[in-house]
CSV table of C-alpha atoms in Angstrom, one decimal:
chain,number,residue,atom,x,y,z
A,1,MET,CA,52.7,-6.7,-103.6
A,2,LYS,CA,52.1,-3.8,-101.3
A,3,THR,CA,50.6,-0.6,-102.6
A,4,LEU,CA,52.0,2.6,-101.3
A,5,LYS,CA,50.1,5.8,-101.1
A,6,VAL,CA,53.3,7.8,-101.9
A,7,PRO,CA,54.9,6.8,-105.2
A,8,GLU,CA,58.5,5.5,-105.0
A,9,ALA,CA,59.6,8.1,-107.5
A,10,THR,CA,58.5,10.7,-105.0
A,11,ILE,CA,60.4,9.1,-102.1
A,12,THR,CA,63.5,9.0,-104.3
A,13,ARG,CA,63.1,12.7,-105.0
A,14,LEU,CA,62.5,13.5,-101.3
A,15,SER,CA,65.9,11.8,-100.7
A,16,VAL,CA,67.5,14.1,-103.3
A,17,TYR,CA,65.7,17.2,-101.9
A,18,SER,CA,66.9,16.4,-98.4
A,19,ARG,CA,70.5,16.3,-99.6
A,20,PHE,CA,70.1,19.7,-101.3
A,21,LEU,CA,68.5,21.1,-98.2
A,22,GLU,CA,71.4,19.9,-96.1
A,23,TYR,CA,73.7,21.5,-98.6
A,24,LEU,CA,71.9,24.9,-98.2
A,25,ASP,CA,71.7,24.5,-94.4
A,26,GLN,CA,75.4,24.0,-94.1
A,27,ARG,CA,75.9,27.2,-96.1
A,28,GLY,CA,73.7,29.1,-93.6
A,29,ILE,CA,70.8,29.7,-96.1
A,30,VAL,CA,67.6,30.1,-94.2
A,31,THR,CA,64.8,30.1,-96.8
A,32,VAL,CA,64.4,28.5,-100.2
A,33,SER,CA,61.6,28.6,-102.8
A,34,SER,CA,60.3,25.6,-104.7
A,35,GLY,CA,61.8,27.1,-107.8
A,36,GLU,CA,65.3,27.2,-106.2
A,37,ILE,CA,64.9,23.6,-105.0
A,38,ALA,CA,63.8,22.6,-108.5
A,39,GLN,CA,66.8,24.3,-110.1
A,40,GLY,CA,69.2,22.8,-107.5
A,41,VAL,CA,68.2,19.2,-108.2
A,42,GLY,CA,67.0,19.4,-111.8
A,43,VAL,CA,63.3,18.8,-111.7
A,44,SER,CA,60.3,21.2,-112.3
A,45,PRO,CA,59.1,23.6,-109.6
A,46,ALA,CA,55.6,22.0,-110.0
A,47,GLN,CA,57.1,18.6,-109.3
A,48,VAL,CA,58.7,19.8,-106.1
A,49,ARG,CA,55.5,21.4,-104.9
A,50,LYS,CA,53.5,18.2,-105.8
A,51,ASP,CA,56.0,16.0,-104.0
A,52,LEU,CA,56.0,18.1,-100.8
A,53,ALA,CA,52.2,18.4,-100.9
A,54,TYR,CA,51.9,14.6,-100.1
A,55,PHE,CA,52.9,15.5,-96.6
A,56,GLY,CA,50.9,18.6,-96.0
A,57,GLU,CA,51.2,22.3,-96.5
A,58,PHE,CA,54.7,23.8,-96.3
A,59,GLY,CA,56.1,27.2,-96.8
A,60,THR,CA,54.7,30.7,-96.9
A,61,ARG,CA,53.6,32.2,-100.2
A,62,GLY,CA,56.1,34.7,-101.4
A,63,VAL,CA,58.7,33.7,-98.8
A,64,GLY,CA,59.3,30.1,-99.5
A,65,TYR,CA,60.3,27.3,-97.2
A,66,ASN,CA,62.3,27.5,-94.0
A,67,VAL,CA,65.3,25.3,-94.9
A,68,LYS,CA,65.9,23.7,-91.5
A,69,ASP,CA,62.3,22.9,-90.9
A,70,LEU,CA,61.7,21.4,-94.3
A,71,MET,CA,65.0,19.4,-94.1
A,72,ARG,CA,64.0,18.0,-90.7
A,73,TYR,CA,60.6,17.2,-91.9
A,74,VAL,CA,61.7,15.4,-95.0
A,75,LEU,CA,64.3,13.4,-93.1
A,76,LYS,CA,61.5,12.4,-90.7
A,77,VAL,CA,59.3,11.4,-93.5
A,78,LEU,CA,62.1,9.2,-94.9
A,79,GLY,CA,62.5,7.6,-91.5
A,80,LEU,CA,66.0,9.2,-91.1
A,81,ASP,CA,65.4,10.8,-87.8
A,82,GLU,CA,66.3,7.4,-86.2
A,83,LEU,CA,69.3,5.2,-86.6
A,84,TRP,CA,69.0,2.1,-88.7
A,85,PRO,CA,71.3,-0.8,-87.8
A,86,LEU,CA,71.9,-3.1,-90.8
A,87,VAL,CA,73.4,-6.5,-91.4
A,88,LEU,CA,75.1,-7.4,-94.6
A,89,VAL,CA,75.7,-10.9,-96.0
A,90,GLY,CA,78.5,-11.4,-98.5
A,91,ALA,CA,81.9,-10.1,-97.7
A,92,GLY,CA,83.1,-9.9,-101.3
A,93,ASN,CA,84.2,-6.7,-103.2
A,94,LEU,CA,80.8,-5.1,-103.2
A,95,GLY,CA,80.1,-6.0,-99.5
A,96,PHE,CA,83.5,-4.5,-98.7
A,97,ALA,CA,82.7,-1.3,-100.6
A,98,LEU,CA,79.3,-0.9,-98.9
A,99,CYS,CA,80.8,-1.5,-95.4
A,100,THR,CA,83.3,1.3,-96.0
A,101,TYR,CA,80.8,3.6,-97.8
A,102,LYS,CA,80.7,6.8,-95.8
A,103,GLY,CA,77.4,7.9,-97.3
A,104,PHE,CA,75.5,5.3,-95.2
A,105,ASN,CA,76.6,6.8,-91.8
A,106,ASP,CA,75.7,10.3,-93.0
A,107,ARG,CA,72.1,9.1,-93.5
A,108,GLY,CA,71.7,7.2,-90.2
A,109,PHE,CA,72.6,3.8,-91.5
A,110,SER,CA,75.1,1.7,-89.7
A,111,ILE,CA,76.2,-1.8,-90.7
A,112,VAL,CA,76.5,-3.7,-87.4
A,113,GLY,CA,77.2,-7.2,-88.7
A,114,VAL,CA,78.9,-8.7,-91.8
A,115,PHE,CA,78.5,-12.4,-92.5
A,116,ASP,CA,79.9,-14.9,-95.0
A,117,ASN,CA,80.2,-18.7,-95.1
A,118,ASN,CA,83.7,-18.7,-96.6
A,119,PRO,CA,86.2,-19.9,-93.9
A,120,ASP,CA,88.9,-17.7,-95.5
A,121,LYS,CA,86.8,-14.6,-94.9
A,122,ILE,CA,85.4,-15.4,-91.4
A,123,GLY,CA,87.4,-13.6,-88.7
A,124,LYS,CA,88.9,-11.0,-91.2
A,125,LYS,CA,88.2,-7.3,-90.5
A,126,ILE,CA,86.3,-4.9,-92.8
A,127,ALA,CA,86.6,-1.4,-91.3
A,128,ASP,CA,85.9,-2.0,-87.6
A,129,LEU,CA,83.8,-5.1,-88.2
A,130,GLU,CA,84.8,-8.7,-87.9
A,131,VAL,CA,83.3,-11.0,-90.6
A,132,TYR,CA,81.1,-13.6,-88.8
A,133,HIS,CA,79.8,-17.0,-89.9
A,134,LEU,CA,76.1,-16.9,-90.9
A,135,ASP,CA,75.4,-18.9,-87.7
A,136,ARG,CA,75.8,-15.8,-85.7
A,137,MET,CA,73.2,-13.7,-87.7
A,138,ALA,CA,70.3,-14.4,-85.3
A,139,GLU,CA,72.4,-13.3,-82.3
A,140,ILE,CA,73.6,-10.0,-83.9
A,141,ILE,CA,70.1,-9.2,-85.2
A,142,ALA,CA,68.6,-9.6,-81.7
A,143,LEU,CA,71.5,-7.7,-80.0
A,144,HIS,CA,71.1,-4.6,-82.2
A,145,ASN,CA,67.3,-4.9,-83.0
A,146,VAL,CA,68.1,-5.0,-86.7
A,147,LYS,CA,65.2,-4.8,-89.2
A,148,VAL,CA,67.0,-4.4,-92.5
A,149,GLY,CA,69.5,-6.7,-94.3
A,150,ILE,CA,71.7,-6.2,-97.4
A,151,ILE,CA,72.5,-9.1,-99.7
A,152,THR,CA,75.8,-9.0,-101.6
A,153,VAL,CA,76.3,-12.7,-102.2
A,154,PRO,CA,76.4,-14.3,-105.7
A,155,SER,CA,73.1,-15.0,-107.3
A,156,HIS,CA,73.0,-18.7,-106.6
A,157,ALA,CA,73.2,-18.1,-102.8
A,158,ALA,CA,70.8,-15.2,-102.6
A,159,GLN,CA,67.6,-17.1,-102.0
A,160,GLU,CA,69.1,-19.1,-99.2
A,161,VAL,CA,70.3,-15.9,-97.5
A,162,THR,CA,66.9,-14.3,-98.0
A,163,ASP,CA,65.2,-17.3,-96.3
A,164,LEU,CA,67.6,-17.0,-93.4
A,165,MET,CA,67.0,-13.3,-93.0
A,166,VAL,CA,63.3,-13.8,-93.0
A,167,LYS,CA,63.5,-16.6,-90.5
A,168,ASN,CA,65.6,-14.3,-88.3
A,169,GLY,CA,62.9,-11.6,-88.3
A,170,LEU,CA,64.2,-9.0,-90.8
A,171,GLN,CA,61.5,-6.9,-92.3
A,172,ALA,CA,63.3,-5.4,-95.3
A,173,ILE,CA,66.0,-6.5,-97.7
A,174,LEU,CA,68.1,-4.6,-100.1
A,175,ASN,CA,69.3,-7.1,-102.7
A,176,TYR,CA,72.4,-6.5,-104.9
A,177,ALA,CA,72.3,-10.0,-106.4
A,178,PRO,CA,70.9,-10.0,-110.0
A,179,VAL,CA,68.2,-12.4,-109.2
A,180,VAL,CA,64.5,-12.2,-108.2
A,181,LEU,CA,64.0,-13.3,-104.6
A,182,ASN,CA,60.9,-15.0,-103.1
A,183,ALA,CA,59.8,-13.8,-99.7
A,184,PRO,CA,56.5,-13.5,-97.8
A,185,GLU,CA,54.3,-10.5,-98.8
A,186,ASN,CA,55.1,-8.6,-95.6
A,187,ILE,CA,58.8,-8.4,-96.3
A,188,GLU,CA,59.9,-5.3,-98.3
A,189,ILE,CA,62.5,-6.2,-100.9
A,190,ARG,CA,64.2,-3.8,-103.2
A,191,ASN,CA,66.7,-4.8,-105.9
A,192,VAL,CA,69.7,-2.7,-106.8
A,193,ASP,CA,71.1,-3.2,-110.2
A,194,MET,CA,74.5,-1.4,-110.6
A,195,SER,CA,74.1,-1.1,-114.3
A,196,THR,CA,70.6,0.5,-114.5
A,197,ARG,CA,71.9,4.0,-114.2
A,198,LEU,CA,74.5,3.3,-116.9
A,199,GLU,CA,71.7,2.2,-119.2
A,200,ILE,CA,69.9,5.5,-118.8
A,201,LEU,CA,73.2,7.1,-120.1
A,202,THR,CA,73.6,4.7,-123.0
A,203,PHE,CA,69.9,5.2,-123.9
A,204,ASN,CA,70.6,8.9,-124.1
A,205,LEU,CA,73.8,8.5,-126.0
A,206,SER,CA,72.6,6.0,-128.5
A,207,LYS,CA,69.5,8.0,-129.5
A,208,LYS,CA,68.5,5.6,-132.2
A,209,ASP,CA,65.4,6.0,-134.3
A,210,TYR,CA,62.7,4.0,-132.7
A,211,ASN,CA,61.0,2.7,-135.8
A,212,PRO,CA,57.6,1.4,-134.7
A,213,VAL,CA,57.5,-2.4,-135.0
A,214,THR,CA,54.2,-3.1,-136.7
B,1,MET,CA,69.1,20.5,-118.6
B,2,LYS,CA,68.1,18.3,-121.5
B,3,THR,CA,64.5,17.2,-121.9
B,4,LEU,CA,63.9,13.6,-122.9
B,5,LYS,CA,60.9,12.5,-124.8
B,6,VAL,CA,60.9,9.2,-122.9
B,7,PRO,CA,60.8,9.6,-119.0
B,8,GLU,CA,63.7,8.2,-117.1
B,9,ALA,CA,61.3,6.1,-115.0
B,10,THR,CA,60.3,4.4,-118.3
B,11,ILE,CA,63.9,3.7,-119.2
B,12,THR,CA,64.5,2.2,-115.8
B,13,ARG,CA,61.5,-0.1,-116.2
B,14,LEU,CA,62.6,-1.1,-119.7
B,15,SER,CA,65.9,-2.1,-118.1
B,16,VAL,CA,64.0,-4.3,-115.6
B,17,TYR,CA,61.7,-5.7,-118.4
B,18,SER,CA,64.7,-6.7,-120.5
B,19,ARG,CA,66.1,-8.7,-117.6
B,20,PHE,CA,62.8,-10.5,-117.1
B,21,LEU,CA,62.6,-11.2,-120.8
B,22,GLU,CA,66.1,-12.7,-120.7
B,23,TYR,CA,65.1,-14.8,-117.8
B,24,LEU,CA,62.1,-16.1,-119.8
B,25,ASP,CA,64.1,-16.6,-122.9
B,26,GLN,CA,66.7,-18.7,-121.1
B,27,ARG,CA,63.9,-20.9,-119.9
B,28,GLY,CA,62.7,-21.4,-123.5
B,29,ILE,CA,59.5,-19.4,-123.1
B,30,VAL,CA,58.3,-18.1,-126.5
B,31,THR,CA,55.5,-15.7,-125.8
B,32,VAL,CA,54.5,-13.5,-122.8
B,33,SER,CA,51.6,-11.2,-122.1
B,34,SER,CA,51.8,-7.7,-120.6
B,35,GLY,CA,50.0,-9.1,-117.6
B,36,GLU,CA,52.8,-11.8,-117.1
B,37,ILE,CA,55.5,-9.2,-117.5
B,38,ALA,CA,53.7,-7.0,-115.0
B,39,GLN,CA,53.4,-9.8,-112.5
B,40,GLY,CA,57.1,-10.8,-113.0
B,41,VAL,CA,58.5,-7.4,-112.3
B,42,GLY,CA,55.9,-6.0,-109.9
B,43,VAL,CA,54.2,-3.1,-111.9
B,44,SER,CA,50.7,-2.9,-113.4
B,45,PRO,CA,49.9,-4.4,-116.8
B,46,ALA,CA,48.7,-0.9,-118.0
B,47,GLN,CA,52.2,0.5,-117.1
B,48,VAL,CA,53.9,-2.2,-119.1
B,49,ARG,CA,51.7,-1.5,-122.2
B,50,LYS,CA,52.3,2.3,-121.8
B,51,ASP,CA,56.0,1.9,-121.5
B,52,LEU,CA,56.3,-0.3,-124.5
B,53,ALA,CA,53.9,2.0,-126.5
B,54,TYR,CA,56.6,4.7,-126.5
B,55,PHE,CA,58.4,2.6,-129.1
B,56,GLY,CA,55.6,1.5,-131.3
B,57,GLU,CA,53.1,-1.3,-131.5
B,58,PHE,CA,54.2,-4.6,-130.1
B,59,GLY,CA,52.5,-7.9,-129.6
B,60,THR,CA,49.4,-9.6,-131.0
B,61,ARG,CA,46.1,-9.2,-129.2
B,62,GLY,CA,45.2,-12.4,-127.4
B,63,VAL,CA,48.7,-14.0,-128.1
B,64,GLY,CA,51.0,-11.5,-126.4
B,65,TYR,CA,54.6,-10.6,-127.2
B,66,ASN,CA,57.3,-12.8,-128.8
B,67,VAL,CA,59.8,-13.0,-126.0
B,68,LYS,CA,63.0,-13.0,-128.2
B,69,ASP,CA,61.8,-10.2,-130.5
B,70,LEU,CA,60.7,-8.0,-127.6
B,71,MET,CA,63.9,-8.6,-125.6
B,72,ARG,CA,66.1,-7.7,-128.6
B,73,TYR,CA,64.1,-4.6,-129.3
B,74,VAL,CA,64.2,-3.4,-125.7
B,75,LEU,CA,67.9,-4.0,-125.6
B,76,LYS,CA,68.3,-2.1,-128.8
B,77,VAL,CA,66.3,0.8,-127.4
B,78,LEU,CA,68.5,0.8,-124.3
B,79,GLY,CA,71.6,1.0,-126.6
B,80,LEU,CA,72.7,-2.4,-125.4
B,81,ASP,CA,73.0,-4.0,-128.9
B,82,GLU,CA,76.5,-2.4,-128.9
B,83,LEU,CA,79.4,-2.7,-126.6
B,84,TRP,CA,80.2,0.2,-124.3
B,85,PRO,CA,83.8,0.6,-123.2
B,86,LEU,CA,84.1,2.6,-120.0
B,87,VAL,CA,86.8,4.3,-118.0
B,88,LEU,CA,86.7,4.5,-114.2
B,89,VAL,CA,88.6,7.0,-112.0
B,90,GLY,CA,89.1,6.2,-108.4
B,91,ALA,CA,90.6,2.8,-107.5
B,92,GLY,CA,89.2,2.6,-104.0
B,93,ASN,CA,86.8,0.1,-102.6
B,94,LEU,CA,83.8,1.1,-104.7
B,95,GLY,CA,86.0,1.4,-107.8
B,96,PHE,CA,87.3,-2.1,-107.1
B,97,ALA,CA,83.7,-3.5,-106.6
B,98,LEU,CA,82.5,-1.9,-109.9
B,99,CYS,CA,85.6,-3.2,-111.8
B,100,THR,CA,84.8,-6.8,-110.7
B,101,TYR,CA,81.0,-6.5,-111.0
B,102,LYS,CA,79.9,-9.2,-113.4
B,103,GLY,CA,76.6,-7.5,-114.1
B,104,PHE,CA,78.3,-4.9,-116.3
B,105,ASN,CA,79.7,-7.4,-118.8
B,106,ASP,CA,76.3,-9.1,-119.0
B,107,ARG,CA,74.8,-5.8,-120.3
B,108,GLY,CA,77.6,-4.9,-122.8
B,109,PHE,CA,79.6,-2.7,-120.5
B,110,SER,CA,83.3,-3.2,-120.2
B,111,ILE,CA,85.7,-1.2,-118.1
B,112,VAL,CA,88.8,-0.7,-120.2
B,113,GLY,CA,90.8,1.7,-118.1
B,114,VAL,CA,91.1,2.4,-114.3
B,115,PHE,CA,92.8,5.5,-113.1
B,116,ASP,CA,94.0,7.0,-109.8
B,117,ASN,CA,96.5,9.6,-108.7
B,118,ASN,CA,97.7,7.7,-105.7
B,119,PRO,CA,101.2,6.4,-106.3
B,120,ASP,CA,100.5,3.4,-104.0
B,121,LYS,CA,97.6,2.3,-106.3
B,122,ILE,CA,99.2,3.0,-109.7
B,123,GLY,CA,100.6,-0.2,-111.3
B,124,LYS,CA,98.4,-2.5,-109.1
B,125,LYS,CA,96.0,-4.9,-110.8
B,126,ILE,CA,92.2,-4.9,-110.4
B,127,ALA,CA,90.8,-8.0,-112.2
B,128,ASP,CA,92.7,-7.9,-115.5
B,129,LEU,CA,93.3,-4.1,-115.5
B,130,GLU,CA,96.4,-2.2,-114.3
B,131,VAL,CA,95.6,1.0,-112.5
B,132,TYR,CA,97.1,3.9,-114.5
B,133,HIS,CA,97.9,7.4,-113.6
B,134,LEU,CA,95.3,10.0,-114.7
B,135,ASP,CA,97.9,11.2,-117.2
B,136,ARG,CA,97.1,8.2,-119.4
B,137,MET,CA,93.3,8.8,-119.6
B,138,ALA,CA,93.4,10.6,-122.9
B,139,GLU,CA,95.4,7.8,-124.5
B,140,ILE,CA,93.1,5.0,-123.3
B,141,ILE,CA,89.9,7.0,-124.2
B,142,ALA,CA,91.2,7.5,-127.8
B,143,LEU,CA,92.4,3.9,-128.1
B,144,HIS,CA,89.0,2.3,-127.2
B,145,ASN,CA,86.8,5.2,-128.4
B,146,VAL,CA,85.3,5.6,-124.9
B,147,LYS,CA,82.3,7.8,-124.4
B,148,VAL,CA,81.3,7.1,-120.8
B,149,GLY,CA,83.2,7.6,-117.6
B,150,ILE,CA,82.6,6.5,-114.0
B,151,ILE,CA,83.7,8.6,-111.0
B,152,THR,CA,84.4,6.8,-107.7
B,153,VAL,CA,86.8,9.3,-106.2
B,154,PRO,CA,86.1,11.2,-102.9
B,155,SER,CA,83.8,14.2,-103.2
B,156,HIS,CA,86.6,16.8,-103.0
B,157,ALA,CA,88.3,15.4,-106.1
B,158,ALA,CA,85.2,14.7,-108.2
B,159,GLN,CA,84.9,18.1,-110.0
B,160,GLU,CA,88.5,18.0,-111.1
B,161,VAL,CA,88.0,14.5,-112.5
B,162,THR,CA,84.8,15.6,-114.3
B,163,ASP,CA,86.7,18.5,-115.9
B,164,LEU,CA,89.4,16.1,-117.1
B,165,MET,CA,86.8,13.7,-118.5
B,166,VAL,CA,85.0,16.5,-120.4
B,167,LYS,CA,88.3,17.8,-121.7
B,168,ASN,CA,89.2,14.3,-123.0
B,169,GLY,CA,85.9,14.1,-124.9
B,170,LEU,CA,83.7,11.9,-122.7
B,171,GLN,CA,80.0,12.5,-123.4
B,172,ALA,CA,78.4,10.9,-120.3
B,173,ILE,CA,79.5,10.5,-116.6
B,174,LEU,CA,78.1,8.2,-113.9
B,175,ASN,CA,79.0,9.9,-110.6
B,176,TYR,CA,79.2,7.9,-107.3
B,177,ALA,CA,80.7,10.9,-105.4
B,178,PRO,CA,78.0,12.5,-103.2
B,179,VAL,CA,78.5,15.9,-104.8
B,180,VAL,CA,76.8,17.9,-107.5
B,181,LEU,CA,79.1,18.2,-110.6
B,182,ASN,CA,79.3,21.1,-113.0
B,183,ALA,CA,79.7,20.2,-116.7
B,184,PRO,CA,78.6,21.7,-120.1
B,185,GLU,CA,75.0,21.2,-121.0
B,186,ASN,CA,75.8,18.6,-123.7
B,187,ILE,CA,77.4,16.2,-121.1
B,188,GLU,CA,75.0,13.7,-119.6
B,189,ILE,CA,75.6,13.2,-115.9
B,190,ARG,CA,73.8,10.9,-113.6
B,191,ASN,CA,74.5,10.6,-109.9
B,192,VAL,CA,74.3,7.3,-108.0
B,193,ASP,CA,73.6,7.5,-104.3
B,194,MET,CA,74.1,4.1,-102.7
B,195,SER,CA,71.7,4.9,-99.8
B,196,THR,CA,68.7,6.1,-101.8
B,197,ARG,CA,67.3,2.5,-102.2
B,198,LEU,CA,67.8,2.0,-98.5
B,199,GLU,CA,65.8,5.1,-97.8
B,200,ILE,CA,62.8,3.7,-99.7
B,201,LEU,CA,62.9,0.7,-97.4
B,202,THR,CA,63.2,2.9,-94.2
B,203,PHE,CA,60.3,5.1,-95.5
B,204,ASN,CA,58.2,2.0,-95.8
B,205,LEU,CA,59.3,0.5,-92.4
B,206,SER,CA,58.9,3.7,-90.4
B,207,LYS,CA,55.3,4.6,-91.7
B,208,LYS,CA,54.9,7.5,-89.4
B,209,ASP,CA,51.9,9.7,-89.3
B,210,TYR,CA,52.5,12.6,-91.7
B,211,ASN,CA,50.9,15.4,-89.7
B,212,PRO,CA,50.5,18.3,-92.1
B,213,VAL,CA,52.8,21.2,-91.1
B,214,THR,CA,50.6,24.2,-91.2
């Protein structure tokens, strides 16, 4: 497993900060302090300063950060100053929802190919995209220089799709199937579990007594 | 904002551990070491031990953890030894995907009511559920003793839905709309951004030089 210099929790927060900065920028706000960012997104000011310090010295003491500069820099750090074409395999409900999710386009992501192996789905339209057979994945990946794939197939098919994505040169995979995928070390894989965020809520609601098991 | 004794990152990892323990249990594996858990989920053994230590002493030195006991305990900590009925507002693509997402049922979550205010959607079926008008939310919440709601409406409608959920006694909200919601302090709100996980991948793929901004 690759080790990152910057913790993933920091990258996740940068993503949140960048949205808050966009929000401020749209409202014509020019400068912001770490305390205001902290309050806006619900973390401590020290955490904001620590996260931003990974990427150098920002801001002017007593004045704060320039909103536009910081926003552009954070987006650049996140790799969002370029466009990311994506392919998605699995034209089911979740695949459909992701293909029509407006939040992707806002962040520079664009699904350029949707694939399935179900003859009933091939040729159907999702938004502006025609669902193709998996046979055409190599062609679409080459055409658009795609590096990232999304898997929304059932668990039993996910490894096969992973192998195909790796064979076709993808470098990163976002996996929505609830299964652990095997891939070469140089392929970045992240799993998305739709229920994890719910479990944080139920943890907080249930607030049982955690009797030490001894 | 509420402060938790247990960091959210720990709860997220507990959720991951519990899935790995279920995986081992299904394969008849009886004991597991922190090192094996660490390797299975991709964190350090020290992190596994630290996370579990929040909830007391587990395991026997040199033998490891009993898989079934640890799995049950972690599920209990996460509040997943009980069933959680949910309501969902917003019968669009994402709402549809979540209503048919099998992973929820596996973890004790069950969507018992789907609501929309679009006359074209009301009365339609999603899986086994009929889409109701928002007027019926109070009735369904009371009937099933629902505490948690999911919001999958467009941004401009999300605050109104939040207010309605709070008014009807919900205690926690999972928000998929890309907007910051206002609610009383005692209401737990978590936002889900579908593109955050993608941004971790693009961060890793882009690996730019982070020239300090001075």
